[in-house]
Amino acid sequence: ANVVDVVLEDGSVLFGDLYESGTERKPGILLVGLDRASWGSLPLDLNNAGYTVLVMEMGLIPQAQHVETMLRTFINVGTVDPARIGVIGEAQGADVVMLACAIDELCDVLALLSPIARDTLLNVIPSYGTRPLLIATSSSDPESYPTGLALTQTAQGNTRFIETSAGRGSTLLQFQPDLSGEIVGWFTTYLAP
């Protein structure tokens, strides 16, 4: 992976890992979480499935506008098709990508791993419209599980709810080994590389 700099409005810089193969434009997937190294094999799995992938860390104060800046930077990468963009967020990152994608039409498909802020997210989900939404959460997570269920029931477009036995955010991928493949398949349904 190559390191990418995303310069925020205040001039601070967030760093990301870019996975590309070849030079033609492919559907792009942005991953947003607390730690770039926490995603296991998912970024490579997505890249191998035909996507250009950017893995970003949120910074200390996760903000939806930072996700929008990440998206703007990402669609200017030469190997990204800006008309086909997926976004994945984990834990607090799931919350901020939902907030960003609710108002940003660049997001075509969204996957949330353990979204947390139930009331905030239920307020914005009508703005997300009929775009596809995948939610994965652990049935043992007292905050995220009811949030994920409520979002799945409220969403207007195609939804997929995946329940795991343990974990939160990107650690769901460790507890549910087939989750990475299910996420890749979900994006491929809508963004077919």
mmCIF file of C-alpha atoms in Angstrom:
data_model
loop_
_atom_site.group_PDB
_atom_site.id
_atom_site.type_symbol
_atom_site.label_atom_id
_atom_site.label_comp_id
_atom_site.label_asym_id
_atom_site.label_seq_id
_atom_site.Cartn_x
_atom_site.Cartn_y
_atom_site.Cartn_z
ATOM 1 C CA ALA A 1 0.000 0.000 0.000
ATOM 2 C CA ASN A 2 1.065 3.589 -0.624
ATOM 3 C CA VAL A 3 0.654 6.300 2.010
ATOM 4 C CA VAL A 4 -1.754 9.124 1.106
ATOM 5 C CA ASP A 5 -2.046 12.490 2.862
ATOM 6 C CA VAL A 6 -5.473 14.034 3.367
ATOM 7 C CA VAL A 7 -5.214 17.715 4.315
ATOM 8 C CA LEU A 8 -8.136 18.917 6.440
ATOM 9 C CA GLU A 9 -9.678 22.392 6.413
ATOM 10 C CA ASP A 10 -7.619 23.451 9.439
ATOM 11 C CA GLY A 11 -4.400 22.403 7.716
ATOM 12 C CA SER A 12 -3.855 19.263 9.796
ATOM 13 C CA VAL A 13 -3.026 16.082 7.946
ATOM 14 C CA LEU A 14 -4.506 12.589 8.223
ATOM 15 C CA PHE A 15 -2.647 9.668 6.696
ATOM 16 C CA GLY A 16 -4.140 6.765 4.792
ATOM 17 C CA ASP A 17 -3.052 3.576 3.062
ATOM 18 C CA LEU A 18 -3.974 3.286 -0.620
ATOM 19 C CA TYR A 19 -4.315 -0.131 -2.243
ATOM 20 C CA GLU A 20 -4.311 -0.002 -6.046
ATOM 21 C CA SER A 21 -3.763 -2.491 -8.831
ATOM 22 C CA GLY A 22 -3.336 -1.497 -12.442
ATOM 23 C CA THR A 23 -3.945 1.999 -13.782
ATOM 24 C CA GLU A 24 -7.585 1.963 -14.920
ATOM 25 C CA ARG A 25 -10.388 3.502 -12.862
ATOM 26 C CA LYS A 26 -12.118 1.033 -10.548
ATOM 27 C CA PRO A 27 -14.849 1.365 -7.940
ATOM 28 C CA GLY A 28 -13.370 2.872 -4.794
ATOM 29 C CA ILE A 29 -13.910 1.870 -1.190
ATOM 30 C CA LEU A 30 -12.995 4.146 1.713
ATOM 31 C CA LEU A 31 -12.467 2.535 5.132
ATOM 32 C CA VAL A 32 -12.623 4.822 8.180
ATOM 33 C CA GLY A 33 -11.653 3.679 11.653
ATOM 34 C CA LEU A 34 -9.539 4.305 14.715
ATOM 35 C CA ASP A 35 -6.505 2.363 13.534
ATOM 36 C CA ARG A 36 -5.379 1.711 9.960
ATOM 37 C CA ALA A 37 -3.928 -1.679 10.962
ATOM 38 C CA SER A 38 -7.095 -3.018 12.605
ATOM 39 C CA TRP A 39 -8.943 -4.198 9.480
ATOM 40 C CA GLY A 40 -7.173 -7.539 9.069
ATOM 41 C CA SER A 41 -7.331 -8.862 5.520
ATOM 42 C CA LEU A 42 -10.352 -6.749 4.464
ATOM 43 C CA PRO A 43 -8.463 -3.994 2.553
ATOM 44 C CA LEU A 44 -6.481 -6.595 0.565
ATOM 45 C CA ASP A 45 -9.588 -8.746 0.055
ATOM 46 C CA LEU A 46 -11.370 -5.722 -1.430
ATOM 47 C CA ASN A 47 -8.353 -4.790 -3.554
ATOM 48 C CA ASN A 48 -8.063 -8.363 -4.847
ATOM 49 C CA ALA A 49 -11.782 -8.277 -5.723
ATOM 50 C CA GLY A 50 -11.171 -5.340 -8.074
ATOM 51 C CA TYR A 51 -11.463 -2.213 -5.925
ATOM 52 C CA THR A 52 -9.171 0.703 -5.255
ATOM 53 C CA VAL A 53 -9.116 0.941 -1.454
ATOM 54 C CA LEU A 54 -8.191 3.797 0.879
ATOM 55 C CA VAL A 55 -7.845 3.028 4.601
ATOM 56 C CA MET A 56 -8.020 6.163 6.769
ATOM 57 C CA GLU A 57 -7.655 6.923 10.467
ATOM 58 C CA MET A 58 -10.187 9.396 11.803
ATOM 59 C CA GLY A 59 -7.989 11.511 13.993
ATOM 60 C CA LEU A 60 -8.759 12.269 17.622
ATOM 61 C CA ILE A 61 -12.041 14.090 17.046
ATOM 62 C CA PRO A 62 -14.005 12.199 14.389
ATOM 63 C CA GLN A 63 -16.011 14.593 12.242
ATOM 64 C CA ALA A 64 -18.304 14.042 9.291
ATOM 65 C CA GLN A 65 -16.639 16.894 7.390
ATOM 66 C CA HIS A 66 -13.319 15.026 7.643
ATOM 67 C CA VAL A 67 -14.945 12.054 5.911
ATOM 68 C CA GLU A 68 -16.162 14.380 3.166
ATOM 69 C CA THR A 69 -12.600 15.674 2.740
ATOM 70 C CA MET A 70 -11.356 12.066 2.574
ATOM 71 C CA LEU A 71 -13.937 11.328 -0.128
ATOM 72 C CA ARG A 72 -12.949 14.405 -2.151
ATOM 73 C CA THR A 73 -9.284 13.411 -1.941
ATOM 74 C CA PHE A 74 -10.094 9.782 -2.814
ATOM 75 C CA ILE A 75 -12.110 10.516 -5.968
ATOM 76 C CA ASN A 76 -9.141 12.491 -7.315
ATOM 77 C CA VAL A 77 -6.966 9.367 -7.236
ATOM 78 C CA GLY A 78 -6.411 8.295 -10.840
ATOM 79 C CA THR A 79 -7.455 4.677 -10.233
ATOM 80 C CA VAL A 80 -10.842 5.531 -8.697
ATOM 81 C CA ASP A 81 -14.157 5.707 -10.544
ATOM 82 C CA PRO A 82 -15.894 8.608 -8.734
ATOM 83 C CA ALA A 83 -19.307 7.345 -9.851
ATOM 84 C CA ARG A 84 -18.895 4.103 -7.858
ATOM 85 C CA ILE A 85 -17.871 4.715 -4.246
ATOM 86 C CA GLY A 86 -18.416 2.545 -1.183
ATOM 87 C CA VAL A 87 -17.641 3.514 2.402
ATOM 88 C CA ILE A 88 -17.024 1.349 5.475
ATOM 89 C CA GLY A 89 -16.819 2.703 9.008
ATOM 90 C CA GLU A 90 -16.154 0.983 12.299
ATOM 91 C CA ALA A 91 -17.406 2.004 15.790
ATOM 92 C CA GLN A 92 -17.125 5.823 16.045
ATOM 93 C CA GLY A 93 -15.999 5.700 12.430
ATOM 94 C CA ALA A 94 -19.297 4.021 11.520
ATOM 95 C CA ASP A 95 -21.150 6.934 13.108
ATOM 96 C CA VAL A 96 -19.182 9.621 11.267
ATOM 97 C CA VAL A 97 -19.396 7.903 7.869
ATOM 98 C CA MET A 98 -23.176 7.563 8.277
ATOM 99 C CA LEU A 99 -23.396 11.282 9.104
ATOM 100 C CA ALA A 100 -21.189 12.182 6.131
ATOM 101 C CA CYS A 101 -22.879 9.861 3.634
ATOM 102 C CA ALA A 102 -26.351 11.012 4.644
ATOM 103 C CA ILE A 103 -25.530 14.397 3.115
ATOM 104 C CA ASP A 104 -22.843 13.443 0.581
ATOM 105 C CA GLU A 105 -24.061 11.971 -2.696
ATOM 106 C CA LEU A 106 -20.575 10.600 -3.445
ATOM 107 C CA CYS A 107 -21.382 7.602 -1.207
ATOM 108 C CA ASP A 108 -23.174 4.950 -3.231
ATOM 109 C CA VAL A 109 -23.044 2.037 -0.777
ATOM 110 C CA LEU A 110 -22.338 1.976 2.954
ATOM 111 C CA ALA A 111 -21.244 -0.667 5.459
ATOM 112 C CA LEU A 112 -21.286 0.089 9.185
ATOM 113 C CA LEU A 113 -19.457 -2.128 11.670
ATOM 114 C CA SER A 114 -20.920 -1.484 15.144
ATOM 115 C CA PRO A 115 -22.597 1.924 14.749
ATOM 116 C CA ILE A 116 -23.120 3.443 18.202
ATOM 117 C CA ALA A 117 -24.962 6.793 18.289
ATOM 118 C CA ARG A 118 -28.538 5.549 17.842
ATOM 119 C CA ASP A 119 -30.556 8.779 18.112
ATOM 120 C CA THR A 120 -28.125 10.825 16.014
ATOM 121 C CA LEU A 121 -28.029 8.214 13.248
ATOM 122 C CA LEU A 122 -31.802 7.690 13.210
ATOM 123 C CA ASN A 123 -32.157 11.448 12.677
ATOM 124 C CA VAL A 124 -29.985 11.420 9.548
ATOM 125 C CA ILE A 125 -30.912 8.103 7.942
ATOM 126 C CA PRO A 126 -33.866 9.583 5.980
ATOM 127 C CA SER A 127 -31.309 11.770 4.149
ATOM 128 C CA TYR A 128 -29.385 8.655 3.110
ATOM 129 C CA GLY A 129 -32.425 7.743 1.041
ATOM 130 C CA THR A 130 -32.615 4.452 -0.821
ATOM 131 C CA ARG A 131 -28.880 3.750 -1.061
ATOM 132 C CA PRO A 132 -27.828 0.254 0.109
ATOM 133 C CA LEU A 133 -26.760 -0.216 3.742
ATOM 134 C CA LEU A 134 -25.008 -3.139 5.423
ATOM 135 C CA ILE A 135 -24.772 -3.229 9.213
ATOM 136 C CA ALA A 136 -22.755 -5.722 11.235
ATOM 137 C CA THR A 137 -22.830 -5.754 15.017
ATOM 138 C CA SER A 138 -22.374 -8.138 17.899
ATOM 139 C CA SER A 139 -25.434 -9.368 19.771
ATOM 140 C CA SER A 140 -23.365 -8.930 22.961
ATOM 141 C CA ASP A 141 -22.815 -5.188 22.342
ATOM 142 C CA PRO A 142 -25.415 -3.288 24.442
ATOM 143 C CA GLU A 143 -24.927 0.003 22.563
ATOM 144 C CA SER A 144 -24.348 -1.048 18.996
ATOM 145 C CA TYR A 145 -26.779 -3.949 18.691
ATOM 146 C CA PRO A 146 -29.996 -1.931 19.262
ATOM 147 C CA THR A 147 -28.537 0.893 17.139
ATOM 148 C CA GLY A 148 -27.873 -1.472 14.248
ATOM 149 C CA LEU A 149 -31.327 -3.030 14.478
ATOM 150 C CA ALA A 150 -33.055 0.357 14.588
ATOM 151 C CA LEU A 151 -31.097 1.606 11.561
ATOM 152 C CA THR A 152 -31.847 -1.565 9.605
ATOM 153 C CA GLN A 153 -35.565 -1.196 10.313
ATOM 154 C CA THR A 154 -35.581 2.517 9.401
ATOM 155 C CA ALA A 155 -33.476 2.402 6.226
ATOM 156 C CA GLN A 156 -35.358 2.940 2.956
ATOM 157 C CA GLY A 157 -33.096 1.038 0.580
ATOM 158 C CA ASN A 158 -31.719 -2.515 0.472
ATOM 159 C CA THR A 159 -30.299 -3.459 3.847
ATOM 160 C CA ARG A 160 -28.345 -6.361 5.250
ATOM 161 C CA PHE A 161 -28.017 -6.982 8.996
ATOM 162 C CA ILE A 162 -25.226 -9.313 10.112
ATOM 163 C CA GLU A 163 -25.128 -10.417 13.733
ATOM 164 C CA THR A 164 -21.872 -11.689 15.218
ATOM 165 C CA SER A 165 -21.288 -13.242 18.637
ATOM 166 C CA ALA A 166 -18.557 -10.875 19.837
ATOM 167 C CA GLY A 167 -16.401 -7.871 19.021
ATOM 168 C CA ARG A 168 -16.950 -4.222 18.169
ATOM 169 C CA GLY A 169 -15.996 -2.319 15.049
ATOM 170 C CA SER A 170 -13.170 -3.896 13.075
ATOM 171 C CA THR A 171 -12.698 -6.639 15.714
ATOM 172 C CA LEU A 172 -15.948 -8.162 14.393
ATOM 173 C CA LEU A 173 -13.787 -9.328 11.481
ATOM 174 C CA GLN A 174 -11.664 -11.431 13.860
ATOM 175 C CA PHE A 175 -14.652 -13.076 15.547
ATOM 176 C CA GLN A 176 -16.505 -13.778 12.294
ATOM 177 C CA PRO A 177 -13.968 -15.018 9.722
ATOM 178 C CA ASP A 178 -16.461 -15.000 6.833
ATOM 179 C CA LEU A 179 -17.498 -11.390 7.490
ATOM 180 C CA SER A 180 -14.796 -9.981 5.202
ATOM 181 C CA GLY A 181 -16.079 -12.098 2.315
ATOM 182 C CA GLU A 182 -19.675 -11.061 3.034
ATOM 183 C CA ILE A 183 -18.682 -7.386 2.952
ATOM 184 C CA VAL A 184 -16.808 -7.845 -0.339
ATOM 185 C CA GLY A 185 -19.855 -9.615 -1.799
ATOM 186 C CA TRP A 186 -22.189 -6.843 -0.604
ATOM 187 C CA PHE A 187 -20.196 -4.132 -2.388
ATOM 188 C CA THR A 188 -19.815 -6.259 -5.501
ATOM 189 C CA THR A 189 -23.616 -6.542 -5.732
ATOM 190 C CA TYR A 190 -23.881 -2.763 -6.124
ATOM 191 C CA LEU A 191 -20.517 -1.566 -7.441
ATOM 192 C CA ALA A 192 -19.538 -4.571 -9.586
ATOM 193 C CA PRO A 193 -15.893 -4.029 -10.543
#
